[in-house]
Amino acid sequence: MNHPGAQQPNQFAPLLAAIRYGAAGLAAVSVVSLIVWGLVAGGPGVWGALVGAAVGGAFILATILIMYATRNVAPTTTGAILLGSWLLKIIIAIAVMVVVRQMDFYDKPALVVTIIAVLVVMLAAESTAIARTNSTYVTPEPSSDGDGEGAGAGADRDAAEEEGTGGSATR
């Protein structure tokens, strides 16, 4: 039974954790990539890492932010918004790559490796965050006999035993 002053668990905690973990993963990969590609390829390596982190990070973080923004609408509406935003993100990513492809201020391997690293690390970080976040899915009603199985569970078990279809003892 819920008490009036009791704090309710946040059902959106997994999404918030995914945003935090994803942003931390993006920051970590960005710093490492900037250092590595700065040492390997100089200024163009730094630019490649920056553009790669921006493209990859925006692509992944946009999805989780859209999920969080649409958390209070119908599931079908959320699905439609996610599909539409995915199409828009693909179009934007292709457009950015077409525009950047014609330029020579960045190192191409730095861009590609950073995008891939950002995608892999952020997806792993967000998945880990969601998997590790405790979230209550159902609040069971206490049963009348106090066995903790929920209302009606004991009656169902007794009926199955009488029919000989389940339970530890058949008659």
XYZ file of N, CA, C and O in Angstrom:
684
model
N 0.852 -1.177 0.000
C 0.000 0.000 0.000
C 0.889 1.229 0.000
O 1.875 1.315 0.704
N 0.531 2.194 -0.801
C 1.305 3.422 -0.886
C 0.843 4.398 0.176
O -0.344 4.623 0.365
N 1.789 4.965 0.871
C 1.477 5.955 1.886
C 1.583 7.337 1.269
O 2.410 7.567 0.397
N 0.752 8.282 1.744
C 0.728 9.607 1.130
C 2.095 10.290 1.099
O 2.434 10.937 0.132
N 2.930 10.119 2.100
C 4.213 10.803 2.144
C 5.361 9.997 1.574
O 6.490 10.459 1.525
N 5.075 8.776 1.114
C 6.141 7.906 0.618
C 6.644 8.393 -0.735
O 5.872 8.841 -1.574
N 7.950 8.278 -0.947
C 8.535 8.685 -2.205
C 8.320 7.576 -3.235
O 8.639 6.418 -2.984
N 7.774 7.928 -4.388
C 7.517 6.965 -5.444
C 8.791 6.765 -6.271
O 9.530 7.710 -6.521
N 9.060 5.539 -6.720
C 10.217 5.327 -7.579
C 10.013 6.030 -8.915
O 8.896 6.109 -9.419
N 11.081 6.554 -9.463
C 11.010 7.256 -10.729
C 11.004 6.242 -11.862
O 11.994 5.579 -12.110
N 9.892 6.145 -12.555
C 9.784 5.176 -13.639
C 10.638 5.564 -14.837
O 10.872 4.748 -15.724
N 11.122 6.795 -14.865
C 11.961 7.250 -15.966
C 13.439 7.254 -15.598
O 14.271 7.747 -16.351
N 13.786 6.678 -14.455
C 15.175 6.621 -14.012
C 16.084 5.937 -15.035
O 17.210 6.389 -15.253
N 15.642 4.858 -15.704
C 16.522 4.252 -16.708
C 16.863 5.204 -17.854
O 17.996 5.226 -18.322
N 15.900 6.000 -18.295
C 16.186 6.958 -19.370
C 17.161 8.035 -18.906
O 18.077 8.413 -19.637
N 16.955 8.523 -17.688
C 17.862 9.543 -17.152
C 19.270 8.979 -16.977
O 20.265 9.657 -17.282
N 19.355 7.744 -16.516
C 20.665 7.109 -16.368
C 21.324 6.919 -17.727
O 22.536 7.123 -17.881
N 20.546 6.550 -18.734
C 21.096 6.385 -20.084
C 21.634 7.705 -20.623
O 22.685 7.729 -21.273
N 20.942 8.791 -20.348
C 21.427 10.109 -20.781
C 22.745 10.439 -20.087
O 23.710 10.862 -20.733
N 22.809 10.206 -18.774
C 24.044 10.492 -18.026
C 25.201 9.623 -18.499
O 26.293 10.123 -18.778
N 24.970 8.322 -18.579
C 26.036 7.404 -18.997
C 26.463 7.678 -20.439
O 27.640 7.622 -20.771
N 25.502 7.942 -21.304
C 25.818 8.231 -22.703
C 26.647 9.496 -22.847
O 27.622 9.533 -23.609
N 26.279 10.539 -22.103
C 27.051 11.785 -22.151
C 28.453 11.580 -21.592
O 29.436 12.104 -22.141
N 28.567 10.794 -20.532
C 29.891 10.505 -19.968
C 30.728 9.699 -20.958
O 31.933 9.970 -21.126
N 30.118 8.735 -21.624
C 30.828 7.957 -22.641
C 31.281 8.825 -23.795
O 32.407 8.693 -24.297
N 30.412 9.741 -24.231
C 30.768 10.669 -25.303
C 31.944 11.542 -24.901
O 32.887 11.731 -25.672
N 31.904 12.066 -23.684
C 32.994 12.917 -23.203
C 34.309 12.133 -23.146
O 35.360 12.628 -23.582
N 34.252 10.912 -22.626
C 35.470 10.101 -22.500
C 36.069 9.786 -23.867
O 37.277 9.952 -24.083
N 35.245 9.330 -24.804
C 35.750 9.005 -26.142
C 36.267 10.265 -26.837
O 37.299 10.217 -27.520
N 35.578 11.368 -26.656
C 36.019 12.621 -27.289
C 37.401 13.028 -26.802
O 38.267 13.369 -27.612
N 37.612 12.985 -25.496
C 38.916 13.378 -24.938
C 40.017 12.445 -25.428
O 41.069 12.901 -25.901
N 39.776 11.148 -25.349
C 40.788 10.181 -25.787
C 41.067 10.345 -27.280
O 42.228 10.365 -27.717
N 40.026 10.497 -28.067
C 40.187 10.641 -29.508
C 40.929 11.929 -29.861
O 41.791 11.929 -30.747
N 40.605 12.999 -29.176
C 41.306 14.274 -29.430
C 42.794 14.138 -29.130
O 43.639 14.610 -29.907
N 43.119 13.496 -28.034
C 44.533 13.335 -27.662
C 45.248 12.432 -28.666
O 46.307 12.796 -29.202
N 44.662 11.271 -28.942
C 45.313 10.310 -29.839
C 45.469 10.886 -31.246
O 46.565 10.872 -31.814
N 44.394 11.403 -31.804
C 44.465 11.910 -33.173
C 45.242 13.218 -33.257
O 45.826 13.513 -34.302
N 45.278 13.982 -32.190
C 46.133 15.169 -32.170
C 47.604 14.788 -32.252
O 48.394 15.439 -32.943
N 47.984 13.720 -31.552
C 49.365 13.241 -31.598
C 49.693 12.563 -32.928
O 50.794 12.714 -33.456
N 48.725 11.817 -33.469
C 48.971 11.060 -34.698
C 48.934 11.953 -35.944
O 49.798 11.840 -36.814
N 47.940 12.818 -36.044
C 47.729 13.573 -37.283
C 47.751 15.084 -37.101
O 47.410 15.819 -38.041
N 48.058 15.575 -35.908
C 48.131 17.016 -35.691
C 46.771 17.688 -35.721
O 45.750 17.119 -35.322
N 46.750 18.914 -36.241
C 45.517 19.707 -36.312
C 44.386 19.042 -37.071
O 43.241 19.027 -36.602
N 44.661 18.479 -38.253
C 43.577 17.784 -38.966
C 43.006 16.603 -38.172
O 41.805 16.326 -38.254
N 43.849 15.932 -37.388
C 43.362 14.833 -36.555
C 42.412 15.330 -35.474
O 41.405 14.684 -35.171
N 42.749 16.478 -34.893
C 41.879 17.069 -33.877
C 40.531 17.444 -34.502
O 39.471 17.165 -33.927
N 40.562 18.046 -35.689
C 39.303 18.410 -36.352
C 38.489 17.179 -36.724
O 37.264 17.162 -36.586
N 39.149 16.140 -37.195
C 38.446 14.903 -37.521
C 37.784 14.298 -36.294
O 36.647 13.833 -36.343
N 38.500 14.314 -35.165
C 37.947 13.785 -33.920
C 36.769 14.626 -33.442
O 35.757 14.082 -32.974
N 36.886 15.939 -33.562
C 35.779 16.826 -33.138
C 34.526 16.605 -33.980
O 33.422 16.477 -33.441
N 34.696 16.561 -35.294
C 33.538 16.356 -36.174
C 32.952 14.961 -35.945
O 31.723 14.803 -35.861
N 33.811 13.960 -35.811
C 33.327 12.596 -35.566
C 32.565 12.474 -34.260
O 31.516 11.830 -34.195
N 33.083 13.106 -33.205
C 32.392 13.060 -31.910
C 31.057 13.798 -31.984
O 30.060 13.342 -31.406
N 31.033 14.907 -32.700
C 29.784 15.670 -32.820
C 28.726 14.891 -33.595
O 27.562 14.806 -33.170
N 29.114 14.298 -34.708
C 28.154 13.553 -35.531
C 27.667 12.304 -34.789
O 26.464 12.066 -34.662
N 28.596 11.494 -34.294
C 28.215 10.265 -33.591
C 27.451 10.542 -32.308
O 26.443 9.894 -32.014
N 27.912 11.517 -31.544
C 27.258 11.848 -30.279
C 25.860 12.403 -30.469
O 24.925 12.028 -29.757
N 25.722 13.295 -31.444
C 24.402 13.871 -31.703
C 23.424 12.793 -32.155
O 22.249 12.797 -31.751
N 23.904 11.864 -32.972
C 23.037 10.808 -33.485
C 22.470 9.959 -32.359
O 21.277 9.677 -32.318
N 23.315 9.559 -31.420
C 22.871 8.674 -30.333
C 22.119 9.441 -29.247
O 21.056 9.011 -28.797
N 22.674 10.563 -28.804
C 22.008 11.317 -27.731
C 20.644 11.841 -28.158
O 19.726 11.930 -27.340
N 20.490 12.167 -29.428
C 19.188 12.657 -29.901
C 18.108 11.614 -29.677
O 16.990 11.945 -29.268
N 18.427 10.359 -29.909
C 17.432 9.295 -29.743
C 16.963 9.199 -28.298
O 15.758 9.167 -28.024
N 17.901 9.148 -27.368
C 17.513 8.995 -25.962
C 16.813 10.258 -25.446
O 15.883 10.177 -24.646
N 17.227 11.422 -25.917
C 16.551 12.666 -25.516
C 15.126 12.726 -26.065
O 14.214 13.183 -25.374
N 14.927 12.248 -27.279
C 13.576 12.214 -27.855
C 12.711 11.225 -27.074
O 11.536 11.506 -26.792
N 13.284 10.086 -26.700
C 12.522 9.125 -25.887
C 12.118 9.755 -24.562
O 10.991 9.571 -24.103
N 13.025 10.493 -23.949
C 12.705 11.130 -22.676
C 11.669 12.241 -22.872
O 10.753 12.389 -22.066
N 11.792 13.000 -23.935
C 10.849 14.098 -24.189
C 9.436 13.581 -24.469
O 8.459 14.264 -24.157
N 9.325 12.391 -25.044
C 8.004 11.842 -25.375
C 7.537 10.807 -24.367
O 6.666 9.996 -24.660
N 8.074 10.854 -23.161
C 7.777 9.837 -22.153
C 6.327 9.850 -21.682
O 5.837 8.861 -21.171
N 5.616 10.943 -21.860
C 4.249 11.034 -21.356
C 3.192 10.955 -22.446
O 2.036 11.266 -22.197
N 3.583 10.551 -23.647
C 2.598 10.417 -24.724
C 2.352 8.933 -24.978
O 3.042 8.069 -24.450
N 1.390 8.649 -25.797
C 1.040 7.256 -26.110
C 2.219 6.543 -26.767
O 2.980 7.163 -27.510
N 2.368 5.258 -26.496
C 3.483 4.508 -27.092
C 3.524 4.570 -28.622
O 4.592 4.638 -29.213
N 2.363 4.553 -29.274
C 2.364 4.634 -30.735
C 2.867 5.983 -31.217
O 3.553 6.065 -32.226
N 2.538 7.028 -30.477
C 3.031 8.364 -30.829
C 4.542 8.429 -30.640
O 5.252 8.970 -31.494
N 5.027 7.872 -29.544
C 6.471 7.840 -29.307
C 7.170 7.082 -30.430
O 8.196 7.528 -30.943
N 6.616 5.940 -30.829
C 7.204 5.160 -31.920
C 7.247 5.934 -33.223
O 8.248 5.916 -33.938
N 6.156 6.627 -33.527
C 6.115 7.421 -34.758
C 7.139 8.559 -34.716
O 7.829 8.815 -35.708
N 7.253 9.203 -33.571
C 8.220 10.292 -33.431
C 9.645 9.753 -33.551
O 10.497 10.357 -34.199
N 9.909 8.606 -32.930
C 11.248 8.009 -33.023
C 11.589 7.624 -34.457
O 12.714 7.858 -34.920
N 10.643 7.038 -35.179
C 10.910 6.681 -36.572
C 11.138 7.914 -37.432
O 12.047 7.941 -38.266
N 10.317 8.923 -37.239
C 10.496 10.168 -37.992
C 11.824 10.841 -37.666
O 12.527 11.335 -38.560
N 12.185 10.841 -36.397
C 13.453 11.472 -36.010
C 14.637 10.667 -36.527
O 15.668 11.234 -36.890
N 14.505 9.350 -36.582
C 15.577 8.519 -37.122
C 15.807 8.849 -38.595
O 16.943 9.016 -39.032
N 14.739 8.975 -39.352
C 14.854 9.349 -40.761
C 15.506 10.722 -40.903
O 16.407 10.915 -41.730
N 15.092 11.659 -40.082
C 15.676 12.999 -40.113
C 17.158 12.956 -39.752
O 17.987 13.623 -40.392
N 17.519 12.166 -38.747
C 18.929 12.050 -38.348
C 19.769 11.445 -39.459
O 20.902 11.883 -39.702
N 19.244 10.456 -40.150
C 19.969 9.842 -41.270
C 20.190 10.877 -42.374
O 21.294 10.991 -42.918
N 19.160 11.630 -42.700
C 19.284 12.661 -43.744
C 20.322 13.713 -43.339
O 21.173 14.103 -44.145
N 20.279 14.150 -42.088
C 21.235 15.147 -41.607
C 22.660 14.581 -41.612
O 23.606 15.255 -42.044
N 22.820 13.338 -41.152
C 24.153 12.718 -41.120
C 24.719 12.589 -42.533
O 25.908 12.883 -42.767
N 23.905 12.166 -43.478
C 24.363 12.053 -44.867
C 24.730 13.426 -45.418
O 25.767 13.589 -46.082
N 23.888 14.423 -45.138
C 24.176 15.777 -45.617
C 25.482 16.304 -45.040
O 26.303 16.894 -45.762
N 25.702 16.086 -43.742
C 26.949 16.536 -43.111
C 28.139 15.830 -43.751
O 29.164 16.454 -44.061
N 28.027 14.527 -43.974
C 29.136 13.780 -44.579
C 29.411 14.236 -46.009
O 30.560 14.310 -46.436
N 28.364 14.551 -46.769
C 28.552 15.038 -48.143
C 29.259 16.391 -48.133
O 30.189 16.621 -48.910
N 28.851 17.274 -47.241
C 29.471 18.597 -47.155
C 30.917 18.481 -46.677
O 31.832 19.076 -47.256
N 31.147 17.709 -45.637
C 32.485 17.581 -45.055
C 33.430 16.830 -46.002
O 34.638 17.093 -46.014
N 32.890 15.927 -46.786
C 33.723 15.139 -47.712
C 34.485 16.026 -48.689
O 35.591 15.679 -49.111
N 33.899 17.134 -49.052
C 34.520 18.038 -50.016
C 35.591 18.926 -49.387
O 36.289 19.639 -50.094
N 35.735 18.880 -48.075
C 36.685 19.740 -47.374
C 37.940 18.944 -47.006
O 37.912 17.717 -46.930
N 39.015 19.665 -46.743
C 40.264 18.985 -46.430
C 40.894 19.446 -45.113
O 42.071 19.230 -44.888
N 40.134 20.045 -44.244
C 40.669 20.550 -42.981
C 40.797 19.474 -41.901
O 41.335 19.713 -40.836
N 40.297 18.274 -42.164
C 40.259 17.210 -41.155
C 40.925 15.946 -41.697
O 41.098 15.774 -42.900
N 41.268 15.053 -40.786
C 41.842 13.763 -41.133
C 40.702 12.750 -41.243
O 39.974 12.533 -40.269
N 40.530 12.145 -42.421
C 39.406 11.219 -42.657
C 39.430 10.004 -41.727
O 38.390 9.642 -41.173
N 40.598 9.348 -41.530
C 40.590 8.217 -40.581
C 40.191 8.645 -39.162
O 39.497 7.892 -38.469
N 40.602 9.828 -38.740
C 40.226 10.315 -37.407
C 38.714 10.467 -37.310
O 38.104 10.087 -36.304
N 38.101 10.993 -38.352
C 36.650 11.173 -38.377
C 35.938 9.826 -38.288
O 35.065 9.624 -37.426
N 36.314 8.883 -39.142
C 35.627 7.590 -39.208
C 35.828 6.793 -37.910
O 34.864 6.262 -37.345
N 37.072 6.714 -37.440
C 37.347 5.943 -36.226
C 36.635 6.562 -35.025
O 36.086 5.845 -34.182
N 36.601 7.879 -34.949
C 35.930 8.541 -33.828
C 34.422 8.304 -33.874
O 33.807 8.028 -32.842
N 33.826 8.387 -35.048
C 32.381 8.118 -35.154
C 32.075 6.695 -34.686
O 31.154 6.477 -33.886
N 32.840 5.736 -35.155
C 32.599 4.342 -34.771
C 32.806 4.153 -33.268
O 31.993 3.509 -32.590
N 33.883 4.723 -32.732
C 34.157 4.584 -31.295
C 33.049 5.219 -30.462
O 32.602 4.645 -29.461
N 32.592 6.389 -30.876
C 31.517 7.072 -30.141
C 30.241 6.234 -30.168
O 29.586 6.053 -29.134
N 29.880 5.711 -31.330
C 28.657 4.903 -31.430
C 28.726 3.667 -30.540
O 27.788 3.365 -29.801
N 29.851 2.950 -30.595
C 29.983 1.720 -29.813
C 29.976 2.020 -28.316
O 29.246 1.384 -27.542
N 30.776 2.995 -27.891
C 30.884 3.300 -26.460
C 29.566 3.856 -25.917
O 29.126 3.461 -24.827
N 28.924 4.744 -26.659
C 27.672 5.317 -26.160
C 26.558 4.274 -26.089
O 25.779 4.263 -25.131
N 26.463 3.414 -27.092
C 25.433 2.371 -27.036
C 25.685 1.419 -25.873
O 24.752 1.021 -25.175
N 26.939 1.064 -25.653
C 27.274 0.195 -24.515
C 26.980 0.899 -23.194
O 26.437 0.287 -22.264
N 27.319 2.180 -23.094
C 27.086 2.927 -21.856
C 25.593 3.064 -21.569
O 25.150 2.858 -20.432
N 24.817 3.392 -22.586
C 23.374 3.536 -22.386
C 22.725 2.197 -22.049
O 21.848 2.125 -21.191
N 23.144 1.138 -22.707
C 22.592 -0.190 -22.408
C 22.935 -0.611 -20.987
O 22.089 -1.164 -20.268
N 24.165 -0.349 -20.569
C 24.582 -0.670 -19.204
C 23.764 0.127 -18.196
O 23.324 -0.409 -17.178
N 23.554 1.405 -18.475
C 22.781 2.249 -17.566
C 21.364 1.725 -17.399
O 20.847 1.638 -16.282
N 20.739 1.362 -18.490
C 19.360 0.871 -18.419
C 19.307 -0.466 -17.693
O 18.430 -0.712 -16.870
N 20.265 -1.340 -17.971
C 20.275 -2.657 -17.334
C 20.539 -2.574 -15.836
O 20.017 -3.377 -15.065
N 21.331 -1.615 -15.404
C 21.698 -1.515 -13.988
C 20.712 -0.702 -13.154
O 20.787 -0.718 -11.933
N 19.818 0.014 -13.779
C 18.892 0.857 -13.043
C 17.718 0.026 -12.551
O 17.050 -0.642 -13.329
N 17.505 0.072 -11.244
C 16.368 -0.637 -10.662
C 15.110 0.171 -10.899
O 15.058 1.358 -10.606
N 14.108 -0.481 -11.420
C 12.852 0.187 -11.693
C 11.721 -0.775 -11.358
O 11.728 -1.934 -11.775
N 10.758 -0.297 -10.612
C 9.612 -1.114 -10.249
C 8.655 -1.156 -11.426
O 8.259 -0.127 -11.950
N 8.329 -2.353 -11.855
C 7.406 -2.511 -12.971
C 5.971 -2.686 -12.490
O 5.059 -2.162 -13.075
N 5.794 -3.460 -11.431
C 4.464 -3.746 -10.909
C 4.540 -3.677 -9.394
O 5.483 -4.162 -8.783
N 3.535 -3.088 -8.802
C 3.420 -3.101 -7.353
C 2.343 -4.114 -7.016
O 1.158 -3.853 -7.207
N 2.739 -5.323 -6.555
C 1.739 -6.357 -6.289
C 0.894 -6.013 -5.063
O 1.377 -5.396 -4.119
N -0.341 -6.417 -5.136
C -1.240 -6.258 -4.002
C -0.962 -7.390 -3.023
O -0.751 -8.534 -3.432
N -0.953 -7.109 -1.736
C -0.718 -8.186 -0.762
C -1.878 -9.182 -0.802
O -3.029 -8.807 -0.986
N -1.542 -10.471 -0.658
C -2.579 -11.495 -0.683
C -3.220 -11.606 0.692
O -2.653 -11.206 1.707
N -4.397 -12.201 0.715
C -5.120 -12.317 1.977
C -4.499 -13.357 2.901
O -4.622 -13.251 4.113
N -3.805 -14.390 2.347
C -3.223 -15.408 3.210
C -1.782 -15.087 3.603
O -1.164 -15.842 4.333
N -1.238 -13.983 3.087
C 0.072 -13.517 3.518
C 1.241 -14.290 2.954
O 2.343 -14.190 3.458
N 1.048 -15.077 1.881
C 2.173 -15.833 1.343
C 2.997 -15.036 0.332
O 3.983 -15.534 -0.192
N 2.601 -13.786 0.040
C 3.383 -12.913 -0.819
C 3.253 -13.205 -2.304
O 3.962 -12.647 -3.100
N 2.357 -14.093 -2.704
C 2.236 -14.426 -4.115
C 1.233 -13.546 -4.847
O 1.078 -13.665 -6.044
N 0.577 -12.660 -4.165
C -0.398 -11.809 -4.827
C -1.797 -12.380 -4.686
O -1.990 -13.559 -4.398
N -2.785 -11.549 -4.895
C -4.174 -11.952 -4.741
C -4.541 -13.003 -5.763
O -4.276 -12.860 -6.941
N -5.120 -14.068 -5.291
C -5.631 -15.102 -6.175
C -4.623 -16.163 -6.561
O -4.984 -17.144 -7.179
N -3.353 -15.996 -6.256
C -2.339 -16.966 -6.668
C -2.544 -18.301 -5.955
O -2.398 -19.358 -6.552
N -2.907 -18.262 -4.693
C -3.123 -19.495 -3.942
C -4.316 -20.268 -4.475
O -4.275 -21.492 -4.588
N -5.378 -19.578 -4.836
C -6.574 -20.237 -5.363
C -6.271 -20.896 -6.702
O -6.729 -22.004 -6.979
N -5.482 -20.238 -7.550
C -5.114 -20.817 -8.839
C -4.284 -22.071 -8.644
O -4.454 -23.066 -9.344
N -3.358 -22.041 -7.700
C -2.500 -23.194 -7.438
C -3.337 -24.358 -6.916
O -3.173 -25.498 -7.330
N -4.296 -24.063 -5.997
C -5.149 -25.105 -5.446
C -5.999 -25.744 -6.531
O -6.159 -26.967 -6.567
N -6.532 -24.949 -7.446
C -7.352 -25.487 -8.529
C -6.517 -26.374 -9.444
O -6.972 -27.430 -9.889
N -5.290 -25.999 -9.717
C -4.408 -26.798 -10.572
C -4.070 -28.115 -9.903
O -4.004 -29.158 -10.560
N -3.874 -28.111 -8.579
C -3.562 -29.344 -7.865
C -4.745 -30.299 -7.886
O -4.578 -31.504 -8.017
N -5.960 -29.743 -7.754
C -7.155 -30.581 -7.758
C -7.357 -31.239 -9.115
O -7.807 -32.368 -9.206
N -7.027 -30.515 -10.196
C -7.190 -31.050 -11.541
C -6.063 -32.005 -11.926
O -6.127 -32.698 -12.926
N -4.983 -31.994 -11.143
C -3.850 -32.849 -11.447
C -2.966 -32.284 -12.545
O -2.222 -33.008 -13.171
N -3.064 -30.972 -12.788
C -2.280 -30.370 -13.868
C -1.070 -29.622 -13.360
O -0.331 -29.054 -14.154
N -0.850 -29.547 -12.124
C 0.305 -28.800 -11.643
C 0.449 -28.949 -10.154
O -0.272 -29.692 -9.503
N 1.409 -28.260 -9.619
C 1.647 -28.331 -8.201
C 2.531 -29.517 -7.848
O 2.824 -30.370 -8.664
N 2.923 -29.577 -6.592
C 3.834 -30.629 -6.175
C 3.112 -31.937 -5.873
O 3.712 -32.997 -5.891
N 1.840 -31.858 -5.602
C 1.106 -33.100 -5.282
C -0.150 -33.169 -6.135
O -0.865 -32.193 -6.263
N -0.367 -34.306 -6.741
C -1.624 -34.504 -7.479
C -2.453 -35.531 -6.752
O -1.935 -36.413 -6.095
N -3.731 -35.399 -6.869
C -4.621 -36.273 -6.111
C -5.195 -37.344 -6.972
O -5.445 -37.324 -8.076
